[in-house]
Short mmCIF file of C-alpha atoms in Angstrom, two decimals:
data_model
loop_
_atom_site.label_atom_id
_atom_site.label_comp_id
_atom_site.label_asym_id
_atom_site.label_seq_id
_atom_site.Cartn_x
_atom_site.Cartn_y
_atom_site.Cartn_z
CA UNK Y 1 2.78 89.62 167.76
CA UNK Y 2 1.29 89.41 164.04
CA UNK Y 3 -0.88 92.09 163.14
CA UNK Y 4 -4.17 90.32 163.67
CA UNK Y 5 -2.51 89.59 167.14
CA UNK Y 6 -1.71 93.11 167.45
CA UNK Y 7 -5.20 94.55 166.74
CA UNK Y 8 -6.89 92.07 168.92
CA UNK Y 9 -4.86 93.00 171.85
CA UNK Y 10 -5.53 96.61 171.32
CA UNK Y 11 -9.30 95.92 171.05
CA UNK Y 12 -9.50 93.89 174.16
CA UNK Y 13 -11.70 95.03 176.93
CA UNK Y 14 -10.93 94.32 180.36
CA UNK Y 15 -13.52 93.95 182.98
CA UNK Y 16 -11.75 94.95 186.57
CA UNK Y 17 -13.29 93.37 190.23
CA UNK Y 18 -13.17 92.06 193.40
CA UNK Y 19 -13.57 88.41 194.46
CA UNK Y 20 -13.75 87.86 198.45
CA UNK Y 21 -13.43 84.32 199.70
CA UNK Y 22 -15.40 84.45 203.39
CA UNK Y 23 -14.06 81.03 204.45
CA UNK Y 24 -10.99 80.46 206.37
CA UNK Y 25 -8.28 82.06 206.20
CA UNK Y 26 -10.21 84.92 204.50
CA UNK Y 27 -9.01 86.02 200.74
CA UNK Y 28 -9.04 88.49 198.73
CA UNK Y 29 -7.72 89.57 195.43
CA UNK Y 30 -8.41 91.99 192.09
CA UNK Y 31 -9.12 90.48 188.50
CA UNK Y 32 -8.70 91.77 185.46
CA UNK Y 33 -10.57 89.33 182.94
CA UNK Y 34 -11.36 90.34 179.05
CA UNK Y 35 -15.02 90.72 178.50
CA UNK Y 36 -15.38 87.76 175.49
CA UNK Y 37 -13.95 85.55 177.52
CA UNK Y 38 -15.80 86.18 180.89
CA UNK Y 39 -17.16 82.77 182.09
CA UNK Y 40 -17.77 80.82 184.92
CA UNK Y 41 -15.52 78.43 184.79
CA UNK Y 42 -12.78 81.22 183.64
CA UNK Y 43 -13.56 83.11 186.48
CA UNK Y 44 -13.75 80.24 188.98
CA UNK Y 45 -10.00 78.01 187.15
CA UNK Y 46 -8.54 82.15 188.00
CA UNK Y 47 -9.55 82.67 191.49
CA UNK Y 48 -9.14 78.83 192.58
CA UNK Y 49 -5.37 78.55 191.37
CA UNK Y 50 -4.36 82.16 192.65
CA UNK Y 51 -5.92 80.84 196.05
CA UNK Y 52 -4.45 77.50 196.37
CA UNK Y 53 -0.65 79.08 195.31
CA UNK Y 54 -0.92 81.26 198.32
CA UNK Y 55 -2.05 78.97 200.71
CA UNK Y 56 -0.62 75.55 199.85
CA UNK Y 57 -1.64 72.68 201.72
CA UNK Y 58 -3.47 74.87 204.39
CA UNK Y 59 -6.60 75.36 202.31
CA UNK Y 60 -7.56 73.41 199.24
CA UNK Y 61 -10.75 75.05 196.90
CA UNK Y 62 -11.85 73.06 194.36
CA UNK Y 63 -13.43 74.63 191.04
CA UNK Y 64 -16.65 71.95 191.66
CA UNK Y 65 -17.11 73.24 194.84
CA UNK Y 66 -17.62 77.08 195.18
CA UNK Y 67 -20.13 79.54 194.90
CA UNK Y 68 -19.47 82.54 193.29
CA UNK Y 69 -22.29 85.41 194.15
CA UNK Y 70 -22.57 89.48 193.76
CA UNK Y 71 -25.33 91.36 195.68
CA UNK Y 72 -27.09 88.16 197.12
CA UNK Y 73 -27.14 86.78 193.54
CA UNK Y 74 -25.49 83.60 192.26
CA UNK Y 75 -23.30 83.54 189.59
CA UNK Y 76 -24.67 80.50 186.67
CA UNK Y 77 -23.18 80.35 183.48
CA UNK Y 78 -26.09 81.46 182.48
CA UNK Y 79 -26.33 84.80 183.99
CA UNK Y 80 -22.55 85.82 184.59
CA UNK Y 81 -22.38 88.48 182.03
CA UNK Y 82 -25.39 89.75 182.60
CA UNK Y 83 -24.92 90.27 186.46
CA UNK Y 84 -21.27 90.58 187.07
CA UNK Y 85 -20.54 94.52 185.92
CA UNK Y 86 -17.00 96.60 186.22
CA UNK Y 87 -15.57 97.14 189.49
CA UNK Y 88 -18.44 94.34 191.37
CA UNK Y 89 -17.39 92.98 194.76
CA UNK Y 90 -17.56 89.08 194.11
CA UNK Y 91 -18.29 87.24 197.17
CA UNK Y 92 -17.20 83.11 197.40
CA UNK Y 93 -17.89 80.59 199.67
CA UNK Y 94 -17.70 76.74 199.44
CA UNK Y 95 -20.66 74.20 198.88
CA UNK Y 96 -22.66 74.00 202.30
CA UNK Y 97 -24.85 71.39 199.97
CA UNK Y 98 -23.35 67.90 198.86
CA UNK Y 99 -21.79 67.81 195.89
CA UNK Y 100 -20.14 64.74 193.99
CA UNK Y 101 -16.99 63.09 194.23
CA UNK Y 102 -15.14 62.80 191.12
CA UNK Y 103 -12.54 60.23 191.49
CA UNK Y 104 -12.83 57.28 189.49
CA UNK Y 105 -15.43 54.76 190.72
CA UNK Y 106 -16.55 56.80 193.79
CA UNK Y 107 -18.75 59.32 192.40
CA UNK Y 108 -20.79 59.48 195.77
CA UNK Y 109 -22.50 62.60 197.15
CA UNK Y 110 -20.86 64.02 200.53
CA UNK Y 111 -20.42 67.51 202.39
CA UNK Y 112 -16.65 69.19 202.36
CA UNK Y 113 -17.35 69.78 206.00
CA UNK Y 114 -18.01 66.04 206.49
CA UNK Y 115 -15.00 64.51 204.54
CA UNK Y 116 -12.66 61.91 206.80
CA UNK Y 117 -9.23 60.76 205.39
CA UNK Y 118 -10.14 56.97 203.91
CA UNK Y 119 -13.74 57.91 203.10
CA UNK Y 120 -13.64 57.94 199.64
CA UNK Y 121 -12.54 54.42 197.79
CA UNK Y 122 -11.36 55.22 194.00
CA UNK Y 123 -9.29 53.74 191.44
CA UNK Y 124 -5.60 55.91 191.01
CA UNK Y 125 -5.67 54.14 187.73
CA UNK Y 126 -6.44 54.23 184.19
CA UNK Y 127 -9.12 51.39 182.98
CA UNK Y 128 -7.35 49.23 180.75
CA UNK Y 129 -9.07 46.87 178.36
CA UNK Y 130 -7.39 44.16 176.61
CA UNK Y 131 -8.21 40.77 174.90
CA UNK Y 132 -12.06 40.79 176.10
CA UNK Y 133 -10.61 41.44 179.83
CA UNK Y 134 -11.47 44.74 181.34
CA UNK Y 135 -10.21 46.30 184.34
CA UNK Y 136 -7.57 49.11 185.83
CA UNK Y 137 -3.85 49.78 185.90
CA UNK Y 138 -3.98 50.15 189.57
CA UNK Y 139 -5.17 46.87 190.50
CA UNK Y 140 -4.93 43.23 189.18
CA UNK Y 141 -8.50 42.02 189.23
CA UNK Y 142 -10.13 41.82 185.48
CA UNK Y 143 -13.61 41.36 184.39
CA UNK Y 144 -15.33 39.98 181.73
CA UNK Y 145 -18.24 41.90 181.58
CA UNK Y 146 -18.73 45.86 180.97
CA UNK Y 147 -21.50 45.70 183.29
CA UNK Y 148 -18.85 44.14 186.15
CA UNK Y 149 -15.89 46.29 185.43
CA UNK Y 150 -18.47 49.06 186.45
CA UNK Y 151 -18.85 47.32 189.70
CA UNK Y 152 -15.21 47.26 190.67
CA UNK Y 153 -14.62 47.89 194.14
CA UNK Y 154 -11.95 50.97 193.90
CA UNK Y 155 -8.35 49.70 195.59
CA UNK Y 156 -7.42 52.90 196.87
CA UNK Y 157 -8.11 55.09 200.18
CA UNK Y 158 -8.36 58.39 200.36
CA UNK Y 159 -10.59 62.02 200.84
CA UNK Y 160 -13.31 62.55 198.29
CA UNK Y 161 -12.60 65.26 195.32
CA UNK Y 162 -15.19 67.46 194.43
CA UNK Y 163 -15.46 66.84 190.40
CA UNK Y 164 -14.27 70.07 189.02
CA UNK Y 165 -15.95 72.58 186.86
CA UNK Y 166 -16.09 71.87 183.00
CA UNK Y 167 -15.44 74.94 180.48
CA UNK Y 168 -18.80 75.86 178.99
CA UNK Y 169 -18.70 74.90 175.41
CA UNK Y 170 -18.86 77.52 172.13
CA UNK Y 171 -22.60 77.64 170.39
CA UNK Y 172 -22.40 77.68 166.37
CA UNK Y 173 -25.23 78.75 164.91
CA UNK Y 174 -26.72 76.26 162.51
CA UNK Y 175 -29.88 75.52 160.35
CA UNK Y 176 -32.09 72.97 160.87
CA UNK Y 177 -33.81 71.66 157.72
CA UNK Y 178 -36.30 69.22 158.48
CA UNK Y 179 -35.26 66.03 160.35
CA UNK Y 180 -32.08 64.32 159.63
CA UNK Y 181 -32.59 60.11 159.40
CA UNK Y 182 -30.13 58.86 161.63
CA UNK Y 183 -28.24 56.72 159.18
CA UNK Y 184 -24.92 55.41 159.52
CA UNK Y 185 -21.49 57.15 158.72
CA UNK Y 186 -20.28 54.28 156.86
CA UNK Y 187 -19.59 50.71 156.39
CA UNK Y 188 -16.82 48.29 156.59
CA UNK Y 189 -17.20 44.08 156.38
CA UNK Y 190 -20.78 44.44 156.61
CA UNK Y 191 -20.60 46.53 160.00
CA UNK Y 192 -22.01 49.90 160.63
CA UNK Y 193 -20.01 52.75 162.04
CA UNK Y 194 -22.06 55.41 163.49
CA UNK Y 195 -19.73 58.53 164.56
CA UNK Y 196 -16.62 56.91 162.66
CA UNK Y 197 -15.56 58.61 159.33
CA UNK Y 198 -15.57 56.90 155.94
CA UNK Y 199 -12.16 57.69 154.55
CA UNK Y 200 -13.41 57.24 151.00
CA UNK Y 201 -15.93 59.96 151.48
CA UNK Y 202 -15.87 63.25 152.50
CA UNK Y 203 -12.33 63.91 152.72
CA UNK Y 204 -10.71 65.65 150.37
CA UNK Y 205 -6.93 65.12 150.13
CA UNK Y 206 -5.07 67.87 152.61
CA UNK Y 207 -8.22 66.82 155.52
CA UNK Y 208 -7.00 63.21 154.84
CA UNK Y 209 -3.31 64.03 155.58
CA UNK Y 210 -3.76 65.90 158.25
CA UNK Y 211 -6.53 63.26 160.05
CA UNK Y 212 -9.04 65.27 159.69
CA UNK Y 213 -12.26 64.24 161.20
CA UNK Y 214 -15.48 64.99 159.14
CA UNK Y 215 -18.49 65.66 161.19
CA UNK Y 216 -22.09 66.49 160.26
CA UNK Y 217 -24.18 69.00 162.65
CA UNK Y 218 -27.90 69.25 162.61
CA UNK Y 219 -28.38 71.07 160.13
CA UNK Y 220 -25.68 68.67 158.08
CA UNK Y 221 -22.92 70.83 158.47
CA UNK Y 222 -19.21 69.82 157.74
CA UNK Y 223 -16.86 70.61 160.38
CA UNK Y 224 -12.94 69.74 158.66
CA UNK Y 225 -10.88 71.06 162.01
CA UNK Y 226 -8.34 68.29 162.41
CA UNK Y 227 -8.80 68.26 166.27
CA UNK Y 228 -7.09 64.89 166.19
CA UNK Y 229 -6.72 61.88 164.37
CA UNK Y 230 -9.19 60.04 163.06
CA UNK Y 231 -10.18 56.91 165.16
CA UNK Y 232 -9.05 53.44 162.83
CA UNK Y 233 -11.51 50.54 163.61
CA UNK Y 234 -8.81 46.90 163.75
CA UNK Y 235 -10.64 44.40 162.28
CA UNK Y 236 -11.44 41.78 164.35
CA UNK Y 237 -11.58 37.89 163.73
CA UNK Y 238 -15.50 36.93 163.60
CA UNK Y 239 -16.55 33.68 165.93
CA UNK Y 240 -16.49 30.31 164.34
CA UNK Y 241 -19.37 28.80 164.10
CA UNK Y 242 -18.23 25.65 164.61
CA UNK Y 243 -16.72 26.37 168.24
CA UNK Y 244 -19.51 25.88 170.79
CA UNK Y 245 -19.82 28.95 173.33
CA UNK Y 246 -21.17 27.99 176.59
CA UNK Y 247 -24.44 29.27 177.80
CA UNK Y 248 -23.96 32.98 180.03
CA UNK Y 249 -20.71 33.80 177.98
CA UNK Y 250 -20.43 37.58 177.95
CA UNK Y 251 -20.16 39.39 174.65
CA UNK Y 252 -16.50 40.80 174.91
CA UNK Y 253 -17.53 43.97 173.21
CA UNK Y 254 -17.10 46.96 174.94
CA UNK Y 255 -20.27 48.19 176.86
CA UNK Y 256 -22.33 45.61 175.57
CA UNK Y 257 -23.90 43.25 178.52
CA UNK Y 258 -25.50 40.75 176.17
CA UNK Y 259 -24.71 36.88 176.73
CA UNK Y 260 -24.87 33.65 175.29
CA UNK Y 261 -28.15 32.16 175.12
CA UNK Y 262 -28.90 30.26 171.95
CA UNK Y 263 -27.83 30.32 168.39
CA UNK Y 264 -30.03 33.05 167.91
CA UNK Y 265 -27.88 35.32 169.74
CA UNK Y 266 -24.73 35.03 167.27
CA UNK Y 267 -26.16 37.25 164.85
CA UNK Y 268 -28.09 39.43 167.25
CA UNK Y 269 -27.62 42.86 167.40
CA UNK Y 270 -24.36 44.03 169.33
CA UNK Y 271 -24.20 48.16 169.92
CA UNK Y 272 -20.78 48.58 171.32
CA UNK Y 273 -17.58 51.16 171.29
CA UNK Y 274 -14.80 49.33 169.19
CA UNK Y 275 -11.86 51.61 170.82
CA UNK Y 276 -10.59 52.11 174.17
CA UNK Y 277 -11.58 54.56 177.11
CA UNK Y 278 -9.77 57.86 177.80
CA UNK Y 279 -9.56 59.55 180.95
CA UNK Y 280 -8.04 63.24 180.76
CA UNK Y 281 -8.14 65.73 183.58
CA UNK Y 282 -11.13 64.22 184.93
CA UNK Y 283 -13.03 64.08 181.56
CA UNK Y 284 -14.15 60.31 180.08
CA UNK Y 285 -14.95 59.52 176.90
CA UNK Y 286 -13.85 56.82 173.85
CA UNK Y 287 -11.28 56.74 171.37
CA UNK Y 288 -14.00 55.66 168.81
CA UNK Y 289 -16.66 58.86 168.80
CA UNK Y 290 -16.11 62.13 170.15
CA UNK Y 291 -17.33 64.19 173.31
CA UNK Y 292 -16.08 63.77 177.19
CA UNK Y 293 -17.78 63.84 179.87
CA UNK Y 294 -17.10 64.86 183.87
CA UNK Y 295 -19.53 61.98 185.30
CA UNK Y 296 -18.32 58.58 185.24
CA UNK Y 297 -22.15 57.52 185.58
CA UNK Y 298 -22.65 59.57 181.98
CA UNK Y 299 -19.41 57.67 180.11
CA UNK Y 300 -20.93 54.07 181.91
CA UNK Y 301 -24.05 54.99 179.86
CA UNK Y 302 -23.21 56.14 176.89
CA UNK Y 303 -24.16 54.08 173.98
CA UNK Y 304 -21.85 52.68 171.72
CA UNK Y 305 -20.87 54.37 168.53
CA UNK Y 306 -20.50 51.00 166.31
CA UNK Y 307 -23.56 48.18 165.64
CA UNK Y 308 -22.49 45.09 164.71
CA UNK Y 309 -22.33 41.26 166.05
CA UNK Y 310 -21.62 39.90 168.93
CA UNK Y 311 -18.36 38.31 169.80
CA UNK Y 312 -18.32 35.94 172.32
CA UNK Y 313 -15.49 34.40 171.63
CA UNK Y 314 -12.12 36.23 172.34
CA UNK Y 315 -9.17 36.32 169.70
CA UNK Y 316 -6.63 34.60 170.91
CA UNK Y 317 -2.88 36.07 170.87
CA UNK Y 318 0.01 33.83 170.41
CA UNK Y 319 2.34 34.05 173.51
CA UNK Y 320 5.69 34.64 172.21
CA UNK Y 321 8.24 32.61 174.38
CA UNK Y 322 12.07 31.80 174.28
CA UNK Y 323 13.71 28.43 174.13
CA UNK Y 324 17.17 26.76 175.46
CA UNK Y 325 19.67 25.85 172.73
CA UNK Y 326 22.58 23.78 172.64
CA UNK Y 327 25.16 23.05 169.85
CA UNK Y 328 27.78 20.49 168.95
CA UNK Y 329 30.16 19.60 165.23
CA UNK Y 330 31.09 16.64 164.14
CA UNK Y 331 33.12 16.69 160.83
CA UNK Y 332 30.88 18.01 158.01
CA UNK Y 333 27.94 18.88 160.25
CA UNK Y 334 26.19 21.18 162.92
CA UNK Y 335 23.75 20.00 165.60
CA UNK Y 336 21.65 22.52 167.10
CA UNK Y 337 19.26 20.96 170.09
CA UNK Y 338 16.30 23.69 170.93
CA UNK Y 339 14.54 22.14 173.83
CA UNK Y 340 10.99 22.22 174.32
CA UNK Y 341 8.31 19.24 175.48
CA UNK Y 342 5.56 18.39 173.28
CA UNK Y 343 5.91 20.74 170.58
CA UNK Y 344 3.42 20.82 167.84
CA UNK Y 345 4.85 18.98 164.90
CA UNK Y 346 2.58 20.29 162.09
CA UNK Y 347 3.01 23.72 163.28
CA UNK Y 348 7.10 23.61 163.49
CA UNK Y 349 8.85 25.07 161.17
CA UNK Y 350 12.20 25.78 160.27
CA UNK Y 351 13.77 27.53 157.39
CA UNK Y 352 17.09 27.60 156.20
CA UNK Y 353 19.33 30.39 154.07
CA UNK Y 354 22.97 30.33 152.84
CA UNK Y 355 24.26 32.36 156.33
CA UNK Y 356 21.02 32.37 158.52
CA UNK Y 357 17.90 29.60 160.01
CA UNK Y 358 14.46 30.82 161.17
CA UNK Y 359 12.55 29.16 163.78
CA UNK Y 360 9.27 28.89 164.66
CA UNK Y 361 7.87 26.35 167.32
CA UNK Y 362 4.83 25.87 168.26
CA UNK Y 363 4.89 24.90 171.99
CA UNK Y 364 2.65 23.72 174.73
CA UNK Y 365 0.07 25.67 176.02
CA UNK Y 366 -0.31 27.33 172.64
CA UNK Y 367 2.89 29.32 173.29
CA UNK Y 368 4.79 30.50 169.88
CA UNK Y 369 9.02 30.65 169.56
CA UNK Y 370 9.76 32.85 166.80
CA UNK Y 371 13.70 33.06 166.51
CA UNK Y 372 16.04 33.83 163.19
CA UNK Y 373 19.91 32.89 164.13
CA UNK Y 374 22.70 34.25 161.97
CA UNK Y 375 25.17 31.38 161.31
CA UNK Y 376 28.92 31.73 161.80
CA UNK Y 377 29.66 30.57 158.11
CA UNK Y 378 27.61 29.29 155.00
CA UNK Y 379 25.13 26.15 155.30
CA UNK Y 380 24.03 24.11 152.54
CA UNK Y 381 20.57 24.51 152.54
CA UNK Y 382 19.81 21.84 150.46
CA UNK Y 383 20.85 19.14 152.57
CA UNK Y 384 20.19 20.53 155.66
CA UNK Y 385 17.41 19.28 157.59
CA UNK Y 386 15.21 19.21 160.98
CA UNK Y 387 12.99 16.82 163.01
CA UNK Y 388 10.62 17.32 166.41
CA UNK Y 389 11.44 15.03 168.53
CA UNK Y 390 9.57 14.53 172.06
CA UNK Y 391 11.91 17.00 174.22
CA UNK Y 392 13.17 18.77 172.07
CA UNK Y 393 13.88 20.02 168.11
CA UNK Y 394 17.21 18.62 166.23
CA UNK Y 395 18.26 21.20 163.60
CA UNK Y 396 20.83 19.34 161.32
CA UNK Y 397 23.42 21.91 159.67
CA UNK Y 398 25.06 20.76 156.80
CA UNK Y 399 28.71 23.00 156.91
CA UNK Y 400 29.11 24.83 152.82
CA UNK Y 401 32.89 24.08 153.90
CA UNK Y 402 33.45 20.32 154.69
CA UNK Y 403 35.75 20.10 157.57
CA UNK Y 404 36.04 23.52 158.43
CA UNK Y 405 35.94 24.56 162.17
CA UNK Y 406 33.01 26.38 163.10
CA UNK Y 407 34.37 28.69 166.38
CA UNK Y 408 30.79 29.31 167.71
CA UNK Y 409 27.26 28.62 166.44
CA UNK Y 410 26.18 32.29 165.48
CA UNK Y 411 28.13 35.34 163.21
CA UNK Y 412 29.82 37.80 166.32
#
């Protein structure tokens, strides 16, 4: 222990009780929890785990799903320090009322005493958003629109999970002068970022190392705690305006639902989250802008951190593929064949160094070969050439050593 440690510990006050859980089988056990930290959700994490380690799988409580009471009164987060008092007799019981499932894409109201295996359908997943496609890791189907990935059926069977109990969060005292103008945090290519740091401002140069994330309170406040690093917006290609989008194409943004109507809605406005979801211990929130929620209703809702334009169009990422080679000498020369149909002769390149050739095909399908072969002996690059033909791509090596024997087409 430091000495700060030390004095702490010796200055710690530890209120003593009793809870009682009057279910079945019947429970009880003694506390010992330090005054400053007495909460509910303290008290109810303690009492929940201790129970569940001694029962196992014959009992299950869930934090989201008990009452917690002393002398006909029930404990709030509210009133917990004001009516729970040394030595109290704690009484528990579970939910009689419905309370809400908290597995991913359930979310329905239901009674513990009224919960069949295969009543509850959830995802196991993670969602997982990629290229304009949204969706989850547990099952295959992807969606276009934000509005439709919220609709996914879930893919799993199972009981329904009370959501569980989320710690209260710390007040700071702060001044409010007059009203703030909600104004942007900063700017980048002509998009504001509302919630996203400027790096150039604000951050002086040990914040900046560390990823420090500057945040302004009501009162403007500057909180410099690097609780983790600071979200970096990609840039993003914009849509061509020469490329016709169809009429109903969704905006791939996330959480926007706009679509395609006219010309007009190009430069529309398009209030979105530029990162992707997280999903921790039953908490959801977004990369982009901080603050988690339990309710998956609350994260569907919550407006994006980012206004900008609409992108209807998706960027496109080459798929990088490999290709079938053969090789043959004759004499002063190397042949090397690299088969592929209908590749893209503008868009074919090869280049050639003294020991080494790099590849790059453009194939059907808009499929990319990217490939850089190191030669079993010097080439003269010079006079060494290539040419697409219609099956394939003839890569003519000219040998730096006329006649000599080439054992195999690459250095071992």
């Amino acid at each position: 222990f430091t000495t700060t440690n030390t004095l702490a510990h010796l200055l710690r006050v530890d209120m003593k009780f009793y809870i009682h859980y009057e279910g079945s089988p019947e429970y009880t056990k003694r506390f010992e929890v330090d005054e400053e930290q007495l909460s509910l959700y303290h008290l109810a994490t303690k009492f929940v785990k201790a129970y569940n380690k001694q029962h196992g799988e014959a009992k299950i409580l869930y934090t989201g799903a008990t009452l917690f009471s002393v002398e006909g009164v029930t404990l709030t987060t509210a009133n917990i320090k004001e009516t729970l008092a040394e030595g109290a007799d704690v009484y528990c019981v579970e939910a009689t009322e419905p309370v809400r499932c908290g597995r991913n894409g359930c979310e329905k109201m239901f009674l513990l005493s009224d919960n069949p295996e295969n009543s509850c359908e959830f995802h196991s997943g993670v969602p997982r958003f990629h290229d304009g496609q949204q969706g989850w890791t547990c099952c295959k189907k992807k969606v276009s629109s934000f509005d439709d990935f919220l609709n996914l059926p879930g893919c799993t069977l199972g009981r329904h999970t009370p959501s569980p109990l989320k710690p209260e969060k710390k007040k700071t005292t702060q001044t409010v002068v007059g009203k703030k103008k909600h104004v942007p945090s900063s700017m980048a290519n002509g998009v504001e970022k509302y919630g996203v740091p400027d790096p150039d401002k604000s951050l002086d140069a040990a914040s900046r190392s560390t990823g420090g994330v500057v945040r302004g309170g009501k009162g403007g406040g500057v909180d410099r705690k690097p609780e983790r690093a600071a979200f970096v917006m990609k840039e993003e290609t914009p849509d061509d305006p020469n490329v016709e989008i169809p009429v109903g194409t969704p905006c791939t943004h996330n959480t926007c639902s706009a679509v395609y109507k006219d010309e007009f809605s190009r430069n529309s406005l398009c209030v979105y989250h530029p990162g992707l979801p997280v999903f921790h211990e039953g908490s959801k929130g977004w990369q982009c802008c901080g603050g988690m929620t339990l309710l998956f209703e609350d994260f569907a809702n919550r407006v994006g951190c980012v206004h900008g334009k609409h992108k209807f169009i998706p960027d496109v990422k080459d798929e990088i593929v490999s290709l079938r080679h053969d090789w043959y000498q004759m004499g002063d020369s190397v042949i090397v064949a690299f088969y592929e149909k209908k590749a893209d002769k503008n868009e074919t390149t090869v280049s050639f160094e003294p020991e080494s050739i790099s590849l790059k095909v453009k194939c059907a399908n808009g499929r990319l070969h990217k490939e850089t072969l190191r030669l079993y002996d010097v080439i003269d690059t010079e006079k060494s050439s290539f040419k697409v033909l219609g099956t394939k791509i003839e890569v003519k090596l000219i040998k730096g050593s006329a006649g000599a024997d080439w054992v195999s087409l690459l250095a071992s």
